[in-house]
Amino acid sequence: MVKSHALVEGAVTHLLVASTDDAPLATFFQRAQLNGEGGKIAAARALELVTPWQVRFLRALSPIRNRLAHRATHFNFDLAAYVSALSADQLNELVLNLSLQDAPAKEDFALTRHHVEHSCKLHFWMLMVYFLGDVYRTAKWARLDREGAQIDADIARSSQAVIDAIIAAVERGGKFESLSTQQKEIFTS
């Protein structure tokens, strides 16, 4: 669970860095804690980079990780034993946090509860893989959006250069030969 948490936290950091493309913010995000008011989850939520189910998944994973990371007595941690020791309210909260739906229907809740109670390790792993895929896809789209904005800006500059070259040609009596070398390159490239 500790390694899983580290992997998930690294993915959230990557998402924040990829979506902001700002060196000082990247340094901040790399050093920030995952939880808390100034943490990575809060930043990702404010930037609308994570979905409610992703936040709930992190809420389910973090307490277990903290329990293991801060107590040296949990070398042989058993997730199934942990889940079976939860009170009914704690189990219901865990099931809600491990659901992909914001408000699962009764049947979906029962199915998720069954999975958590009988194959909790597999359920965590499947959600973690889904979480990581979702986060890295979002990070890639954020990078592509930034690159697309840069391409749009380059096209706008090139279009303006073409317009300037046409205006210059018209002002010279429509003679292409009188254009500058740079303006001729625009037409021939």
mmCIF file of C-alpha atoms in Angstrom:
data_model
loop_
_atom_site.group_PDB
_atom_site.id
_atom_site.type_symbol
_atom_site.label_atom_id
_atom_site.label_comp_id
_atom_site.label_asym_id
_atom_site.label_seq_id
_atom_site.Cartn_x
_atom_site.Cartn_y
_atom_site.Cartn_z
ATOM 1 C CA MET A 1 0.000 0.000 0.000
ATOM 2 C CA VAL A 2 2.875 2.376 0.710
ATOM 3 C CA LYS A 3 4.360 1.791 -2.739
ATOM 4 C CA SER A 4 0.943 2.119 -4.355
ATOM 5 C CA HIS A 5 0.425 5.430 -2.586
ATOM 6 C CA ALA A 6 3.851 6.646 -3.773
ATOM 7 C CA LEU A 7 2.984 5.675 -7.346
ATOM 8 C CA VAL A 8 -0.367 7.453 -7.169
ATOM 9 C CA GLU A 9 1.178 10.552 -5.575
ATOM 10 C CA GLY A 10 3.800 10.638 -8.345
ATOM 11 C CA ALA A 11 1.029 10.486 -10.938
ATOM 12 C CA VAL A 12 -0.806 13.418 -9.329
ATOM 13 C CA THR A 13 2.457 15.396 -9.265
ATOM 14 C CA HIS A 14 3.016 14.601 -12.943
ATOM 15 C CA LEU A 15 -0.531 15.719 -13.743
ATOM 16 C CA LEU A 16 -0.074 19.053 -11.977
ATOM 17 C CA VAL A 17 3.326 19.716 -13.556
ATOM 18 C CA ALA A 18 2.132 18.714 -17.036
ATOM 19 C CA SER A 19 -0.971 20.855 -16.829
ATOM 20 C CA THR A 20 0.718 24.021 -15.579
ATOM 21 C CA ASP A 21 4.064 23.894 -17.455
ATOM 22 C CA ASP A 22 5.511 26.366 -14.952
ATOM 23 C CA ALA A 23 8.952 25.655 -13.423
ATOM 24 C CA PRO A 24 8.350 27.372 -10.041
ATOM 25 C CA LEU A 25 4.981 25.636 -9.702
ATOM 26 C CA ALA A 26 6.572 22.327 -10.687
ATOM 27 C CA THR A 27 9.061 22.686 -7.837
ATOM 28 C CA PHE A 28 6.226 23.532 -5.448
ATOM 29 C CA PHE A 29 4.108 20.570 -6.571
ATOM 30 C CA GLN A 30 7.037 18.168 -6.273
ATOM 31 C CA ARG A 31 7.550 19.213 -2.649
ATOM 32 C CA ALA A 32 3.907 19.597 -1.608
ATOM 33 C CA GLN A 33 2.097 16.982 0.419
ATOM 34 C CA LEU A 34 -0.662 15.011 -1.232
ATOM 35 C CA ASN A 35 -3.398 15.923 1.257
ATOM 36 C CA GLY A 36 -4.363 19.093 3.078
ATOM 37 C CA GLU A 37 -5.506 22.566 2.081
ATOM 38 C CA GLY A 38 -2.299 23.374 0.212
ATOM 39 C CA GLY A 39 -1.730 19.851 -1.041
ATOM 40 C CA LYS A 40 -1.640 18.317 -4.471
ATOM 41 C CA ILE A 41 -5.195 17.008 -4.323
ATOM 42 C CA ALA A 42 -6.539 20.451 -3.434
ATOM 43 C CA ALA A 43 -4.558 21.989 -6.305
ATOM 44 C CA ALA A 44 -5.720 19.335 -8.762
ATOM 45 C CA ARG A 45 -9.327 19.872 -7.659
ATOM 46 C CA ALA A 46 -9.020 23.660 -7.986
ATOM 47 C CA LEU A 47 -7.615 23.240 -11.509
ATOM 48 C CA GLU A 48 -10.411 20.734 -12.294
ATOM 49 C CA LEU A 49 -7.889 18.041 -13.187
ATOM 50 C CA VAL A 50 -9.312 15.237 -11.049
ATOM 51 C CA THR A 51 -12.780 13.777 -10.831
ATOM 52 C CA PRO A 52 -14.748 13.181 -7.630
ATOM 53 C CA TRP A 53 -14.115 9.426 -7.760
ATOM 54 C CA GLN A 54 -10.362 10.024 -8.037
ATOM 55 C CA VAL A 55 -10.446 12.226 -4.940
ATOM 56 C CA ARG A 56 -12.460 9.564 -3.093
ATOM 57 C CA PHE A 57 -9.974 6.882 -4.139
ATOM 58 C CA LEU A 58 -7.115 8.963 -2.755
ATOM 59 C CA ARG A 59 -9.123 9.462 0.455
ATOM 60 C CA ALA A 60 -9.449 5.695 0.744
ATOM 61 C CA LEU A 61 -5.783 5.003 0.060
ATOM 62 C CA SER A 62 -4.150 7.739 2.169
ATOM 63 C CA PRO A 63 -5.290 6.645 5.660
ATOM 64 C CA ILE A 64 -4.140 3.084 5.020
ATOM 65 C CA ARG A 65 -0.783 4.307 3.753
ATOM 66 C CA ASN A 66 -0.408 6.632 6.743
ATOM 67 C CA ARG A 67 -1.189 3.812 9.143
ATOM 68 C CA LEU A 68 1.526 1.679 7.579
ATOM 69 C CA ALA A 69 4.127 4.386 7.052
ATOM 70 C CA HIS A 70 3.954 5.803 10.565
ATOM 71 C CA ARG A 71 3.959 2.567 12.552
ATOM 72 C CA ALA A 72 6.870 0.165 12.382
ATOM 73 C CA THR A 73 4.695 -2.685 13.658
ATOM 74 C CA HIS A 74 2.844 -3.187 10.351
ATOM 75 C CA PHE A 75 5.453 -5.150 8.407
ATOM 76 C CA ASN A 76 3.015 -7.947 7.657
ATOM 77 C CA PHE A 77 -0.013 -5.832 6.861
ATOM 78 C CA ASP A 78 -3.008 -7.807 5.640
ATOM 79 C CA LEU A 79 -5.499 -5.664 3.710
ATOM 80 C CA ALA A 80 -8.256 -8.270 4.017
ATOM 81 C CA ALA A 81 -7.829 -8.336 7.816
ATOM 82 C CA TYR A 82 -7.840 -4.546 7.868
ATOM 83 C CA VAL A 83 -11.115 -4.441 5.932
ATOM 84 C CA SER A 84 -12.757 -7.142 8.032
ATOM 85 C CA ALA A 85 -11.861 -5.225 11.220
ATOM 86 C CA LEU A 86 -13.668 -2.068 10.061
ATOM 87 C CA SER A 87 -16.940 -1.080 11.708
ATOM 88 C CA ALA A 88 -20.058 -1.093 9.506
ATOM 89 C CA ASP A 89 -19.877 2.705 9.079
ATOM 90 C CA GLN A 90 -16.161 2.606 8.254
ATOM 91 C CA LEU A 91 -16.739 -0.181 5.729
ATOM 92 C CA ASN A 92 -19.577 1.749 4.093
ATOM 93 C CA GLU A 93 -17.350 4.819 3.832
ATOM 94 C CA LEU A 94 -14.561 2.751 2.314
ATOM 95 C CA VAL A 95 -16.972 1.197 -0.185
ATOM 96 C CA LEU A 96 -18.250 4.647 -1.189
ATOM 97 C CA ASN A 97 -14.667 5.875 -1.596
ATOM 98 C CA LEU A 98 -13.845 2.874 -3.760
ATOM 99 C CA SER A 99 -16.846 3.329 -6.028
ATOM 100 C CA LEU A 100 -16.496 4.910 -9.453
ATOM 101 C CA GLN A 101 -19.933 6.493 -9.067
ATOM 102 C CA ASP A 102 -20.660 9.576 -6.988
ATOM 103 C CA ALA A 103 -23.872 8.074 -5.621
ATOM 104 C CA PRO A 104 -23.970 4.394 -6.513
ATOM 105 C CA ALA A 105 -27.313 2.675 -6.837
ATOM 106 C CA LYS A 106 -28.146 0.122 -4.175
ATOM 107 C CA GLU A 107 -27.158 -2.807 -6.419
ATOM 108 C CA ASP A 108 -23.874 -1.170 -7.433
ATOM 109 C CA PHE A 109 -23.058 -0.358 -3.812
ATOM 110 C CA ALA A 110 -23.756 -3.981 -2.825
ATOM 111 C CA LEU A 111 -21.531 -5.262 -5.629
ATOM 112 C CA THR A 112 -18.676 -2.897 -4.722
ATOM 113 C CA ARG A 113 -19.058 -3.868 -1.066
ATOM 114 C CA HIS A 114 -18.856 -7.539 -2.023
ATOM 115 C CA HIS A 115 -15.669 -6.881 -4.010
ATOM 116 C CA VAL A 116 -14.113 -4.889 -1.152
ATOM 117 C CA GLU A 117 -15.012 -7.535 1.433
ATOM 118 C CA HIS A 118 -13.962 -10.578 -0.609
ATOM 119 C CA SER A 119 -11.203 -9.375 -2.931
ATOM 120 C CA CYS A 120 -10.150 -6.002 -1.571
ATOM 121 C CA LYS A 121 -6.554 -6.235 -2.816
ATOM 122 C CA LEU A 122 -7.693 -6.902 -6.374
ATOM 123 C CA HIS A 123 -10.290 -4.119 -6.124
ATOM 124 C CA PHE A 124 -7.641 -1.629 -4.942
ATOM 125 C CA TRP A 125 -5.249 -2.700 -7.701
ATOM 126 C CA MET A 126 -7.881 -2.429 -10.423
ATOM 127 C CA LEU A 127 -8.885 1.039 -9.247
ATOM 128 C CA MET A 128 -5.249 2.091 -8.993
ATOM 129 C CA VAL A 129 -4.565 1.010 -12.574
ATOM 130 C CA TYR A 130 -7.691 2.816 -13.739
ATOM 131 C CA PHE A 131 -6.711 5.889 -11.697
ATOM 132 C CA LEU A 132 -3.183 5.945 -13.151
ATOM 133 C CA GLY A 133 -4.433 5.549 -16.715
ATOM 134 C CA ASP A 134 -6.969 8.308 -16.226
ATOM 135 C CA VAL A 135 -4.460 10.688 -14.645
ATOM 136 C CA TYR A 136 -1.770 10.127 -17.281
ATOM 137 C CA ARG A 137 -4.351 10.533 -20.059
ATOM 138 C CA THR A 138 -5.462 13.830 -18.524
ATOM 139 C CA ALA A 139 -1.823 14.961 -18.254
ATOM 140 C CA LYS A 140 -1.224 14.095 -21.910
ATOM 141 C CA TRP A 141 -4.322 16.050 -22.992
ATOM 142 C CA ALA A 142 -3.155 19.036 -20.922
ATOM 143 C CA ARG A 143 0.216 18.932 -22.692
ATOM 144 C CA LEU A 144 -1.470 18.583 -26.093
ATOM 145 C CA ASP A 145 -3.761 21.525 -25.281
ATOM 146 C CA ARG A 146 -0.706 23.676 -24.506
ATOM 147 C CA GLU A 147 1.029 22.531 -27.689
ATOM 148 C CA GLY A 148 -2.164 23.205 -29.663
ATOM 149 C CA ALA A 149 -2.301 26.732 -28.254
ATOM 150 C CA GLN A 150 1.326 27.231 -29.317
ATOM 151 C CA ILE A 151 0.543 25.940 -32.810
ATOM 152 C CA ASP A 152 -2.448 28.310 -33.002
ATOM 153 C CA ALA A 153 -0.189 31.211 -32.018
ATOM 154 C CA ASP A 154 2.402 30.168 -34.644
ATOM 155 C CA ILE A 155 -0.311 29.949 -37.322
ATOM 156 C CA ALA A 156 -1.596 33.388 -36.355
ATOM 157 C CA ARG A 157 1.934 34.833 -36.665
ATOM 158 C CA SER A 158 2.484 33.100 -40.010
ATOM 159 C CA SER A 159 -0.900 34.275 -41.285
ATOM 160 C CA GLN A 160 -0.055 37.830 -40.310
ATOM 161 C CA ALA A 161 3.285 37.514 -42.112
ATOM 162 C CA VAL A 162 1.491 36.319 -45.273
ATOM 163 C CA ILE A 163 -0.970 39.214 -45.046
ATOM 164 C CA ASP A 164 1.929 41.654 -44.600
ATOM 165 C CA ALA A 165 3.684 40.143 -47.641
ATOM 166 C CA ILE A 166 0.537 40.443 -49.781
ATOM 167 C CA ILE A 167 0.028 44.050 -48.696
ATOM 168 C CA ALA A 168 3.671 44.787 -49.504
ATOM 169 C CA ALA A 169 3.277 43.206 -52.965
ATOM 170 C CA VAL A 170 0.124 45.220 -53.641
ATOM 171 C CA GLU A 171 1.823 48.417 -52.514
ATOM 172 C CA ARG A 172 4.638 47.688 -54.985
ATOM 173 C CA GLY A 173 2.231 47.419 -57.850
ATOM 174 C CA GLY A 174 1.621 43.707 -57.518
ATOM 175 C CA LYS A 175 5.216 42.862 -58.332
ATOM 176 C CA PHE A 176 6.288 39.751 -56.497
ATOM 177 C CA GLU A 177 9.915 40.395 -57.487
ATOM 178 C CA SER A 178 10.065 43.484 -55.320
ATOM 179 C CA LEU A 179 9.307 41.553 -52.142
ATOM 180 C CA SER A 180 11.996 40.976 -49.556
ATOM 181 C CA THR A 181 13.709 37.585 -49.359
ATOM 182 C CA GLN A 182 11.788 36.792 -46.182
ATOM 183 C CA GLN A 183 8.462 37.607 -47.810
ATOM 184 C CA LYS A 184 9.323 35.462 -50.851
ATOM 185 C CA GLU A 185 10.135 32.545 -48.528
ATOM 186 C CA ILE A 186 6.627 32.804 -47.045
ATOM 187 C CA PHE A 187 5.107 32.263 -50.497
ATOM 188 C CA THR A 188 7.484 29.496 -51.526
ATOM 189 C CA SER A 189 7.464 27.462 -48.283
#
